[in-house]
């Protein structure tokens, strides 16, 4: 995980208004809003790497409720269009979502179907998908 975070930090773009990392309190608020706990790897990402801008994908964030990547809002939208409620979206692409299970596995939900491709952890997804976007 730490190696991947370091690689993401090296790749991260500098932007005029940088993102902020989530606080533990903000993560608890998101969990209360979506009425389910976040998997550990997603919490780690939110606390340690959610301020990074890398590639064309924009993973969820938890520090700014007005952001288009705010986890509670992305989750509400994904669930409203059919993503099964046991899954938490981690990245939106139009009406497709990469999501994480409570066990930490990441998959793609697209066209009302869960694709066969999967990544064992959030960090494997970050390395193989997000960093290459």
JSON list of N, CA, C and O in Angstrom, two decimals, residues 99-121:
[
{"chain": "A", "resi": 99, "resn": "UNK", "atom": "N", "xyz": [-16.62, -0.48, -7.92]},
{"chain": "A", "resi": 99, "resn": "UNK", "atom": "CA", "xyz": [-17.14, -0.54, -6.56]},
{"chain": "A", "resi": 99, "resn": "UNK", "atom": "C", "xyz": [-16.30, -1.49, -5.73]},
{"chain": "A", "resi": 99, "resn": "UNK", "atom": "O", "xyz": [-15.55, -2.32, -6.24]},
{"chain": "A", "resi": 100, "resn": "UNK", "atom": "N", "xyz": [-16.44, -1.34, -4.42]},
{"chain": "A", "resi": 100, "resn": "UNK", "atom": "CA", "xyz": [-15.71, -2.18, -3.48]},
{"chain": "A", "resi": 100, "resn": "UNK", "atom": "C", "xyz": [-16.72, -2.96, -2.63]},
{"chain": "A", "resi": 100, "resn": "UNK", "atom": "O", "xyz": [-17.77, -2.44, -2.28]},
{"chain": "A", "resi": 101, "resn": "UNK", "atom": "N", "xyz": [-16.39, -4.21, -2.36]},
{"chain": "A", "resi": 101, "resn": "UNK", "atom": "CA", "xyz": [-17.22, -5.03, -1.48]},
{"chain": "A", "resi": 101, "resn": "UNK", "atom": "C", "xyz": [-16.76, -4.84, -0.04]},
{"chain": "A", "resi": 101, "resn": "UNK", "atom": "O", "xyz": [-15.69, -4.29, 0.22]},
{"chain": "A", "resi": 102, "resn": "UNK", "atom": "N", "xyz": [-17.54, -5.32, 0.90]},
{"chain": "A", "resi": 102, "resn": "UNK", "atom": "CA", "xyz": [-17.14, -5.24, 2.31]},
{"chain": "A", "resi": 102, "resn": "UNK", "atom": "C", "xyz": [-15.87, -6.04, 2.57]},
{"chain": "A", "resi": 102, "resn": "UNK", "atom": "O", "xyz": [-15.12, -5.74, 3.48]},
{"chain": "A", "resi": 103, "resn": "UNK", "atom": "N", "xyz": [-15.60, -7.03, 1.73]},
{"chain": "A", "resi": 103, "resn": "UNK", "atom": "CA", "xyz": [-14.38, -7.83, 1.87]},
{"chain": "A", "resi": 103, "resn": "UNK", "atom": "C", "xyz": [-13.17, -7.14, 1.25]},
{"chain": "A", "resi": 103, "resn": "UNK", "atom": "O", "xyz": [-12.05, -7.61, 1.37]},
{"chain": "A", "resi": 104, "resn": "UNK", "atom": "N", "xyz": [-13.41, -6.04, 0.51]},
{"chain": "A", "resi": 104, "resn": "UNK", "atom": "CA", "xyz": [-12.31, -5.26, -0.05]},
{"chain": "A", "resi": 104, "resn": "UNK", "atom": "C", "xyz": [-12.03, -5.51, -1.52]},
{"chain": "A", "resi": 104, "resn": "UNK", "atom": "O", "xyz": [-11.13, -4.90, -2.09]},
{"chain": "A", "resi": 105, "resn": "UNK", "atom": "N", "xyz": [-12.77, -6.41, -2.16]},
{"chain": "A", "resi": 105, "resn": "UNK", "atom": "CA", "xyz": [-12.57, -6.69, -3.59]},
{"chain": "A", "resi": 105, "resn": "UNK", "atom": "C", "xyz": [-13.20, -5.57, -4.42]},
{"chain": "A", "resi": 105, "resn": "UNK", "atom": "O", "xyz": [-14.25, -5.04, -4.08]},
{"chain": "A", "resi": 106, "resn": "UNK", "atom": "N", "xyz": [-12.54, -5.21, -5.52]},
{"chain": "A", "resi": 106, "resn": "UNK", "atom": "CA", "xyz": [-13.05, -4.16, -6.41]},
{"chain": "A", "resi": 106, "resn": "UNK", "atom": "C", "xyz": [-13.49, -4.79, -7.73]},
{"chain": "A", "resi": 106, "resn": "UNK", "atom": "O", "xyz": [-12.80, -5.65, -8.28]},
{"chain": "A", "resi": 107, "resn": "UNK", "atom": "N", "xyz": [-14.66, -4.34, -8.22]},
{"chain": "A", "resi": 107, "resn": "UNK", "atom": "CA", "xyz": [-15.19, -4.81, -9.51]},
{"chain": "A", "resi": 107, "resn": "UNK", "atom": "C", "xyz": [-15.80, -3.63, -10.25]},
{"chain": "A", "resi": 107, "resn": "UNK", "atom": "O", "xyz": [-15.96, -2.55, -9.69]},
{"chain": "A", "resi": 108, "resn": "UNK", "atom": "N", "xyz": [-16.20, -3.88, -11.49]},
{"chain": "A", "resi": 108, "resn": "UNK", "atom": "CA", "xyz": [-16.83, -2.86, -12.32]},
{"chain": "A", "resi": 108, "resn": "UNK", "atom": "C", "xyz": [-18.30, -3.21, -12.52]},
{"chain": "A", "resi": 108, "resn": "UNK", "atom": "O", "xyz": [-18.62, -4.34, -12.88]},
{"chain": "A", "resi": 109, "resn": "UNK", "atom": "N", "xyz": [-19.17, -2.22, -12.30]},
{"chain": "A", "resi": 109, "resn": "UNK", "atom": "CA", "xyz": [-20.60, -2.36, -12.59]},
{"chain": "A", "resi": 109, "resn": "UNK", "atom": "C", "xyz": [-20.89, -1.46, -13.78]},
{"chain": "A", "resi": 109, "resn": "UNK", "atom": "O", "xyz": [-20.65, -0.25, -13.73]},
{"chain": "A", "resi": 110, "resn": "UNK", "atom": "N", "xyz": [-21.36, -2.05, -14.87]},
{"chain": "A", "resi": 110, "resn": "UNK", "atom": "CA", "xyz": [-21.59, -1.31, -16.11]},
{"chain": "A", "resi": 110, "resn": "UNK", "atom": "C", "xyz": [-22.78, -1.93, -16.84]},
{"chain": "A", "resi": 110, "resn": "UNK", "atom": "O", "xyz": [-22.88, -3.16, -16.90]},
{"chain": "A", "resi": 111, "resn": "UNK", "atom": "N", "xyz": [-23.65, -1.09, -17.36]},
{"chain": "A", "resi": 111, "resn": "UNK", "atom": "CA", "xyz": [-24.83, -1.58, -18.09]},
{"chain": "A", "resi": 111, "resn": "UNK", "atom": "C", "xyz": [-25.64, -2.58, -17.26]},
{"chain": "A", "resi": 111, "resn": "UNK", "atom": "O", "xyz": [-26.05, -3.63, -17.75]},
{"chain": "A", "resi": 112, "resn": "UNK", "atom": "N", "xyz": [-25.82, -2.27, -15.99]},
{"chain": "A", "resi": 112, "resn": "UNK", "atom": "CA", "xyz": [-26.60, -3.10, -15.06]},
{"chain": "A", "resi": 112, "resn": "UNK", "atom": "C", "xyz": [-26.01, -4.49, -14.84]},
{"chain": "A", "resi": 112, "resn": "UNK", "atom": "O", "xyz": [-26.73, -5.40, -14.45]},
{"chain": "A", "resi": 113, "resn": "UNK", "atom": "N", "xyz": [-24.73, -4.65, -15.09]},
{"chain": "A", "resi": 113, "resn": "UNK", "atom": "CA", "xyz": [-24.07, -5.94, -14.88]},
{"chain": "A", "resi": 113, "resn": "UNK", "atom": "C", "xyz": [-22.76, -5.77, -14.15]},
{"chain": "A", "resi": 113, "resn": "UNK", "atom": "O", "xyz": [-22.07, -4.77, -14.35]},
{"chain": "A", "resi": 114, "resn": "UNK", "atom": "N", "xyz": [-22.43, -6.76, -13.35]},
{"chain": "A", "resi": 114, "resn": "UNK", "atom": "CA", "xyz": [-21.12, -6.78, -12.70]},
{"chain": "A", "resi": 114, "resn": "UNK", "atom": "C", "xyz": [-20.19, -7.56, -13.61]},
{"chain": "A", "resi": 114, "resn": "UNK", "atom": "O", "xyz": [-20.46, -8.70, -13.96]},
{"chain": "A", "resi": 115, "resn": "UNK", "atom": "N", "xyz": [-19.10, -6.92, -14.04]},
{"chain": "A", "resi": 115, "resn": "UNK", "atom": "CA", "xyz": [-18.16, -7.55, -14.95]},
{"chain": "A", "resi": 115, "resn": "UNK", "atom": "C", "xyz": [-17.28, -8.56, -14.22]},
{"chain": "A", "resi": 115, "resn": "UNK", "atom": "O", "xyz": [-17.09, -8.47, -13.01]},
{"chain": "A", "resi": 116, "resn": "UNK", "atom": "N", "xyz": [-16.75, -9.49, -14.98]},
{"chain": "A", "resi": 116, "resn": "UNK", "atom": "CA", "xyz": [-15.93, -10.55, -14.41]},
{"chain": "A", "resi": 116, "resn": "UNK", "atom": "C", "xyz": [-14.61, -10.03, -13.87]},
{"chain": "A", "resi": 116, "resn": "UNK", "atom": "O", "xyz": [-14.08, -10.59, -12.92]},
{"chain": "A", "resi": 117, "resn": "UNK", "atom": "N", "xyz": [-14.05, -8.99, -14.50]},
{"chain": "A", "resi": 117, "resn": "UNK", "atom": "CA", "xyz": [-12.78, -8.45, -14.02]},
{"chain": "A", "resi": 117, "resn": "UNK", "atom": "C", "xyz": [-12.90, -8.05, -12.56]},
{"chain": "A", "resi": 117, "resn": "UNK", "atom": "O", "xyz": [-13.90, -7.46, -12.15]},
{"chain": "A", "resi": 118, "resn": "UNK", "atom": "N", "xyz": [-11.88, -8.37, -11.79]},
{"chain": "A", "resi": 118, "resn": "UNK", "atom": "CA", "xyz": [-11.89, -7.95, -10.39]},
{"chain": "A", "resi": 118, "resn": "UNK", "atom": "C", "xyz": [-10.45, -7.76, -9.92]},
{"chain": "A", "resi": 118, "resn": "UNK", "atom": "O", "xyz": [-9.51, -8.27, -10.52]},
{"chain": "A", "resi": 119, "resn": "UNK", "atom": "N", "xyz": [-10.33, -6.98, -8.86]},
{"chain": "A", "resi": 119, "resn": "UNK", "atom": "CA", "xyz": [-9.05, -6.71, -8.23]},
{"chain": "A", "resi": 119, "resn": "UNK", "atom": "C", "xyz": [-9.21, -7.05, -6.77]},
{"chain": "A", "resi": 119, "resn": "UNK", "atom": "O", "xyz": [-10.19, -6.67, -6.13]},
{"chain": "A", "resi": 120, "resn": "UNK", "atom": "N", "xyz": [-8.25, -7.79, -6.22]},
{"chain": "A", "resi": 120, "resn": "UNK", "atom": "CA", "xyz": [-8.39, -8.30, -4.85]},
{"chain": "A", "resi": 120, "resn": "UNK", "atom": "C", "xyz": [-8.49, -7.21, -3.81]},
{"chain": "A", "resi": 120, "resn": "UNK", "atom": "O", "xyz": [-9.12, -7.38, -2.78]},
{"chain": "A", "resi": 121, "resn": "UNK", "atom": "N", "xyz": [-7.84, -6.06, -4.07]},
{"chain": "A", "resi": 121, "resn": "UNK", "atom": "CA", "xyz": [-7.84, -4.97, -3.10]},
{"chain": "A", "resi": 121, "resn": "UNK", "atom": "C", "xyz": [-7.99, -3.63, -3.80]},
{"chain": "A", "resi": 121, "resn": "UNK", "atom": "O", "xyz": [-7.77, -3.51, -5.02]}
]
